[in-house]
mmCIF file with all atom_site columns, C-alpha atoms in Angstrom:
data_model
loop_
_atom_site.group_PDB
_atom_site.id
_atom_site.type_symbol
_atom_site.label_atom_id
_atom_site.label_alt_id
_atom_site.label_comp_id
_atom_site.label_asym_id
_atom_site.label_entity_id
_atom_site.label_seq_id
_atom_site.pdbx_PDB_ins_code
_atom_site.Cartn_x
_atom_site.Cartn_y
_atom_site.Cartn_z
_atom_site.occupancy
_atom_site.B_iso_or_equiv
_atom_site.pdbx_formal_charge
_atom_site.auth_seq_id
_atom_site.auth_comp_id
_atom_site.auth_asym_id
_atom_site.auth_atom_id
_atom_site.pdbx_PDB_model_num
ATOM 1   C CA . VAL A 1 1   ? 89.257 101.855 106.634 1.00 92.00 ? 1   VAL A CA 1
ATOM 2   C CA . GLN A 1 2   ? 85.681 102.753 105.334 1.00 96.00 ? 2   GLN A CA 1
ATOM 3   C CA . LEU A 1 3   ? 82.604 100.127 106.792 1.00 97.00 ? 3   LEU A CA 1
ATOM 4   C CA . GLN A 1 4   ? 79.429 99.685  105.658 1.00 97.00 ? 4   GLN A CA 1
ATOM 5   C CA . ALA A 1 5   ? 76.893 97.912  108.131 1.00 97.00 ? 5   ALA A CA 1
ATOM 6   C CA . SER A 1 6   ? 73.668 96.325  106.459 1.00 97.00 ? 6   SER A CA 1
ATOM 7   C CA . GLY A 1 7   ? 71.209 93.558  107.541 1.00 97.00 ? 7   GLY A CA 1
ATOM 8   C CA . GLY A 1 8   ? 69.382 95.072  110.018 1.00 97.00 ? 8   GLY A CA 1
ATOM 9   C CA . GLY A 1 9   ? 65.309 95.041  110.308 1.00 97.00 ? 9   GLY A CA 1
ATOM 10  C CA . LEU A 1 10  ? 62.386 93.985  112.551 1.00 98.00 ? 10  LEU A CA 1
ATOM 11  C CA . VAL A 1 11  ? 61.773 90.692  113.762 1.00 98.00 ? 11  VAL A CA 1
ATOM 12  C CA . GLN A 1 12  ? 59.772 89.144  116.342 1.00 98.00 ? 12  GLN A CA 1
ATOM 13  C CA . ALA A 1 13  ? 61.252 87.840  119.670 1.00 98.00 ? 13  ALA A CA 1
ATOM 14  C CA . GLY A 1 14  ? 62.892 84.474  119.068 1.00 98.00 ? 14  GLY A CA 1
ATOM 15  C CA . GLY A 1 15  ? 63.917 85.385  115.667 1.00 98.00 ? 15  GLY A CA 1
ATOM 16  C CA . SER A 1 16  ? 66.987 85.639  113.952 1.00 98.00 ? 16  SER A CA 1
ATOM 17  C CA . LEU A 1 17  ? 69.165 88.212  111.942 1.00 98.00 ? 17  LEU A CA 1
ATOM 18  C CA . ARG A 1 18  ? 72.489 88.144  110.467 1.00 98.00 ? 18  ARG A CA 1
ATOM 19  C CA . LEU A 1 19  ? 74.214 91.824  109.940 1.00 98.00 ? 19  LEU A CA 1
ATOM 20  C CA . SER A 1 20  ? 76.925 92.147  107.638 1.00 98.00 ? 20  SER A CA 1
ATOM 21  C CA . CYS A 1 21  ? 79.765 94.995  107.410 1.00 98.00 ? 21  CYS A CA 1
ATOM 22  C CA . ALA A 1 22  ? 81.820 95.178  104.411 1.00 98.00 ? 22  ALA A CA 1
ATOM 23  C CA . ALA A 1 23  ? 85.220 97.075  104.599 1.00 96.00 ? 23  ALA A CA 1
ATOM 24  C CA . SER A 1 24  ? 87.297 99.021  102.136 1.00 93.00 ? 24  SER A CA 1
ATOM 25  C CA . GLY A 1 25  ? 90.229 101.112 101.639 1.00 85.00 ? 25  GLY A CA 1
ATOM 26  C CA . ARG A 1 26  ? 92.845 99.179  103.934 1.00 81.00 ? 26  ARG A CA 1
ATOM 27  C CA . THR A 1 27  ? 93.936 95.682  104.333 1.00 91.00 ? 27  THR A CA 1
ATOM 28  C CA . PHE A 1 28  ? 91.066 94.241  106.098 1.00 94.00 ? 28  PHE A CA 1
ATOM 29  C CA . SER A 1 29  ? 92.879 91.119  107.535 1.00 94.00 ? 29  SER A CA 1
ATOM 30  C CA . ASN A 1 30  ? 95.308 93.638  109.613 1.00 95.00 ? 30  ASN A CA 1
ATOM 31  C CA . TYR A 1 31  ? 92.356 94.839  111.980 1.00 96.00 ? 31  TYR A CA 1
ATOM 32  C CA . VAL A 1 32  ? 90.393 93.183  114.786 1.00 96.00 ? 32  VAL A CA 1
ATOM 33  C CA . MET A 1 33  ? 86.985 93.571  114.069 1.00 97.00 ? 33  MET A CA 1
ATOM 34  C CA . GLY A 1 34  ? 83.870 94.500  116.415 1.00 97.00 ? 34  GLY A CA 1
ATOM 35  C CA . TRP A 1 35  ? 80.062 94.870  116.893 1.00 98.00 ? 35  TRP A CA 1
ATOM 36  C CA . PHE A 1 36  ? 78.692 97.417  119.091 1.00 98.00 ? 36  PHE A CA 1
ATOM 37  C CA . ARG A 1 37  ? 75.342 98.433  120.020 1.00 98.00 ? 37  ARG A CA 1
ATOM 38  C CA . GLN A 1 38  ? 73.461 101.535 121.148 1.00 98.00 ? 38  GLN A CA 1
ATOM 39  C CA . ALA A 1 39  ? 70.041 101.478 122.410 1.00 97.00 ? 39  ALA A CA 1
ATOM 40  C CA . PRO A 1 40  ? 67.914 105.166 122.883 1.00 93.00 ? 40  PRO A CA 1
ATOM 41  C CA . GLY A 1 41  ? 69.144 106.733 125.790 1.00 95.00 ? 41  GLY A CA 1
ATOM 42  C CA . LYS A 1 42  ? 71.909 104.463 126.585 1.00 97.00 ? 42  LYS A CA 1
ATOM 43  C CA . GLU A 1 43  ? 75.611 104.373 126.142 1.00 97.00 ? 43  GLU A CA 1
ATOM 44  C CA . ARG A 1 44  ? 77.242 102.482 123.339 1.00 97.00 ? 44  ARG A CA 1
ATOM 45  C CA . GLU A 1 45  ? 78.002 98.879  124.202 1.00 97.00 ? 45  GLU A CA 1
ATOM 46  C CA . PHE A 1 46  ? 80.294 96.069  123.250 1.00 97.00 ? 46  PHE A CA 1
ATOM 47  C CA . VAL A 1 47  ? 78.630 92.992  121.530 1.00 98.00 ? 47  VAL A CA 1
ATOM 48  C CA . ALA A 1 48  ? 81.240 90.933  120.161 1.00 97.00 ? 48  ALA A CA 1
ATOM 49  C CA . ALA A 1 49  ? 84.664 91.055  118.621 1.00 97.00 ? 49  ALA A CA 1
ATOM 50  C CA . ILE A 1 50  ? 86.835 88.756  116.345 1.00 96.00 ? 50  ILE A CA 1
ATOM 51  C CA . SER A 1 51  ? 90.540 88.584  115.643 1.00 96.00 ? 51  SER A CA 1
ATOM 52  C CA . GLU A 1 52  ? 92.499 89.467  112.448 1.00 96.00 ? 52  GLU A CA 1
ATOM 53  C CA . SER A 1 53  ? 92.769 85.816  111.355 1.00 95.00 ? 53  SER A CA 1
ATOM 54  C CA . GLY A 1 54  ? 88.946 84.906  112.757 1.00 96.00 ? 54  GLY A CA 1
ATOM 55  C CA . GLY A 1 55  ? 90.445 82.489  115.227 1.00 96.00 ? 55  GLY A CA 1
ATOM 56  C CA . SER A 1 56  ? 89.745 84.162  118.335 1.00 96.00 ? 56  SER A CA 1
ATOM 57  C CA . THR A 1 57  ? 86.318 85.657  119.220 1.00 96.00 ? 57  THR A CA 1
ATOM 58  C CA . TYR A 1 58  ? 84.906 87.531  122.410 1.00 95.00 ? 58  TYR A CA 1
ATOM 59  C CA . TYR A 1 59  ? 81.533 88.204  123.454 1.00 97.00 ? 59  TYR A CA 1
ATOM 60  C CA . ALA A 1 60  ? 79.394 90.315  125.833 1.00 97.00 ? 60  ALA A CA 1
ATOM 61  C CA . ASP A 1 61  ? 78.013 88.319  128.495 1.00 97.00 ? 61  ASP A CA 1
ATOM 62  C CA . SER A 1 62  ? 74.791 89.346  127.242 1.00 97.00 ? 62  SER A CA 1
ATOM 63  C CA . VAL A 1 63  ? 74.718 88.026  124.001 1.00 98.00 ? 63  VAL A CA 1
ATOM 64  C CA . LYS A 1 64  ? 77.158 84.688  124.690 1.00 98.00 ? 64  LYS A CA 1
ATOM 65  C CA . GLY A 1 65  ? 75.375 81.521  123.334 1.00 98.00 ? 65  GLY A CA 1
ATOM 66  C CA . ARG A 1 66  ? 73.048 83.692  121.174 1.00 98.00 ? 66  ARG A CA 1
ATOM 67  C CA . PHE A 1 67  ? 75.323 85.487  118.813 1.00 98.00 ? 67  PHE A CA 1
ATOM 68  C CA . THR A 1 68  ? 77.921 84.511  116.729 1.00 98.00 ? 68  THR A CA 1
ATOM 69  C CA . ILE A 1 69  ? 80.731 86.857  115.010 1.00 98.00 ? 69  ILE A CA 1
ATOM 70  C CA . SER A 1 70  ? 82.601 85.627  112.127 1.00 98.00 ? 70  SER A CA 1
ATOM 71  C CA . ARG A 1 71  ? 84.822 87.062  109.168 1.00 98.00 ? 71  ARG A CA 1
ATOM 72  C CA . ASP A 1 72  ? 85.623 86.414  105.527 1.00 97.00 ? 72  ASP A CA 1
ATOM 73  C CA . ASN A 1 73  ? 88.969 88.085  104.881 1.00 97.00 ? 73  ASN A CA 1
ATOM 74  C CA . GLY A 1 74  ? 88.593 87.131  101.103 1.00 96.00 ? 74  GLY A CA 1
ATOM 75  C CA . LYS A 1 75  ? 85.481 89.279  100.842 1.00 96.00 ? 75  LYS A CA 1
ATOM 76  C CA . ASN A 1 76  ? 86.705 92.097  103.401 1.00 97.00 ? 76  ASN A CA 1
ATOM 77  C CA . THR A 1 77  ? 83.291 91.407  105.634 1.00 98.00 ? 77  THR A CA 1
ATOM 78  C CA . VAL A 1 78  ? 82.273 90.692  109.195 1.00 98.00 ? 78  VAL A CA 1
ATOM 79  C CA . TYR A 1 79  ? 79.114 89.418  110.339 1.00 98.00 ? 79  TYR A CA 1
ATOM 80  C CA . LEU A 1 80  ? 77.001 88.881  113.338 1.00 98.00 ? 80  LEU A CA 1
ATOM 81  C CA . GLN A 1 81  ? 74.565 86.013  113.315 1.00 98.00 ? 81  GLN A CA 1
ATOM 82  C CA . MET A 1 82  ? 72.054 86.895  116.006 1.00 98.00 ? 82  MET A CA 1
ATOM 83  C CA . ASN A 1 83  ? 69.555 83.953  117.049 1.00 98.00 ? 83  ASN A CA 1
ATOM 84  C CA . SER A 1 84  ? 67.098 83.838  119.796 1.00 98.00 ? 84  SER A CA 1
ATOM 85  C CA . LEU A 1 85  ? 66.597 87.637  119.712 1.00 98.00 ? 85  LEU A CA 1
ATOM 86  C CA . LYS A 1 86  ? 64.826 89.525  122.725 1.00 98.00 ? 86  LYS A CA 1
ATOM 87  C CA . PRO A 1 87  ? 63.383 92.998  122.965 1.00 97.00 ? 87  PRO A CA 1
ATOM 88  C CA . GLU A 1 88  ? 66.234 94.231  124.827 1.00 97.00 ? 88  GLU A CA 1
ATOM 89  C CA . ASP A 1 89  ? 68.357 93.466  121.720 1.00 98.00 ? 89  ASP A CA 1
ATOM 90  C CA . THR A 1 90  ? 66.711 96.468  120.014 1.00 98.00 ? 90  THR A CA 1
ATOM 91  C CA . ALA A 1 91  ? 69.668 99.047  119.128 1.00 98.00 ? 91  ALA A CA 1
ATOM 92  C CA . VAL A 1 92  ? 71.507 100.478 116.556 1.00 98.00 ? 92  VAL A CA 1
ATOM 93  C CA . TYR A 1 93  ? 74.176 97.911  115.722 1.00 98.00 ? 93  TYR A CA 1
ATOM 94  C CA . TYR A 1 94  ? 77.633 99.269  114.635 1.00 98.00 ? 94  TYR A CA 1
ATOM 95  C CA . CYS A 1 95  ? 80.645 97.620  113.324 1.00 98.00 ? 95  CYS A CA 1
ATOM 96  C CA . ALA A 1 96  ? 84.223 99.002  113.966 1.00 97.00 ? 96  ALA A CA 1
ATOM 97  C CA . ALA A 1 97  ? 87.610 98.199  113.137 1.00 97.00 ? 97  ALA A CA 1
ATOM 98  C CA . THR A 1 98  ? 90.690 98.556  115.278 1.00 95.00 ? 98  THR A CA 1
ATOM 99  C CA . LYS A 1 99  ? 94.457 97.294  115.489 1.00 92.00 ? 99  LYS A CA 1
ATOM 100 C CA . ASN A 1 100 ? 93.988 96.978  119.076 1.00 87.00 ? 100 ASN A CA 1
ATOM 101 C CA . PRO A 1 101 ? 93.717 93.354  120.907 1.00 85.00 ? 101 PRO A CA 1
ATOM 102 C CA . TYR A 1 102 ? 90.619 91.474  119.856 1.00 77.00 ? 102 TYR A CA 1
ATOM 103 C CA . SER A 1 103 ? 89.776 91.819  123.606 1.00 79.00 ? 103 SER A CA 1
ATOM 104 C CA . SER A 1 104 ? 89.301 95.224  123.573 1.00 83.00 ? 104 SER A CA 1
ATOM 105 C CA . SER A 1 105 ? 85.689 96.128  124.623 1.00 91.00 ? 105 SER A CA 1
ATOM 106 C CA . ARG A 1 106 ? 85.895 99.878  124.929 1.00 94.00 ? 106 ARG A CA 1
ATOM 107 C CA . PRO A 1 107 ? 84.374 102.066 121.993 1.00 95.00 ? 107 PRO A CA 1
ATOM 108 C CA . SER A 1 108 ? 87.323 104.305 122.320 1.00 95.00 ? 108 SER A CA 1
ATOM 109 C CA . ARG A 1 109 ? 89.831 101.316 121.467 1.00 94.00 ? 109 ARG A CA 1
ATOM 110 C CA . TYR A 1 110 ? 88.073 101.236 117.985 1.00 96.00 ? 110 TYR A CA 1
ATOM 111 C CA . ASP A 1 111 ? 89.457 103.634 115.243 1.00 94.00 ? 111 ASP A CA 1
ATOM 112 C CA . TYR A 1 112 ? 86.885 103.021 112.422 1.00 96.00 ? 112 TYR A CA 1
ATOM 113 C CA . TRP A 1 113 ? 83.354 103.078 112.557 1.00 97.00 ? 113 TRP A CA 1
ATOM 114 C CA . GLY A 1 114 ? 80.559 102.104 110.338 1.00 96.00 ? 114 GLY A CA 1
ATOM 115 C CA . GLN A 1 115 ? 77.241 104.214 109.999 1.00 94.00 ? 115 GLN A CA 1
ATOM 116 C CA . GLY A 1 116 ? 74.899 101.820 112.191 1.00 94.00 ? 116 GLY A CA 1
ATOM 117 C CA . THR A 1 117 ? 72.135 99.604  111.150 1.00 98.00 ? 117 THR A CA 1
ATOM 118 C CA . GLN A 1 118 ? 68.742 99.204  112.948 1.00 98.00 ? 118 GLN A CA 1
ATOM 119 C CA . VAL A 1 119 ? 67.514 96.120  115.021 1.00 98.00 ? 119 VAL A CA 1
ATOM 120 C CA . THR A 1 120 ? 64.257 96.026  116.538 1.00 98.00 ? 120 THR A CA 1
ATOM 121 C CA . VAL A 1 121 ? 62.981 93.107  118.219 1.00 98.00 ? 121 VAL A CA 1
ATOM 122 C CA . SER A 1 122 ? 59.033 93.272  118.970 1.00 97.00 ? 122 SER A CA 1
ATOM 123 C CA . SER A 1 123 ? 57.667 91.190  121.979 1.00 93.00 ? 123 SER A CA 1
#
């Protein structure tokens, strides 16, 4: 499956952004979808994941209550709504797909990756 992330940008602390990830190539609804991020000099870290149907979600503690993951299987797209952004949310954000359980938070558990979109939060 091919993934194309978009929606990143520069925003002030406290602001919002919505990331999108469009999928193609395979049956989108067969895959758990996840968002990860990687800041300079740091390892890639899990942000959120959503089950194949969208009925279950899973978040990193650092974003719980501020970020919301959702998907539209009719549009083959997964979203990440990010509210109350903080400077420490600054990173390149990646979407990814897997057939492993949606509670899988390790990057190695994901098979397909998008190219990443930069999110910069200024203080």
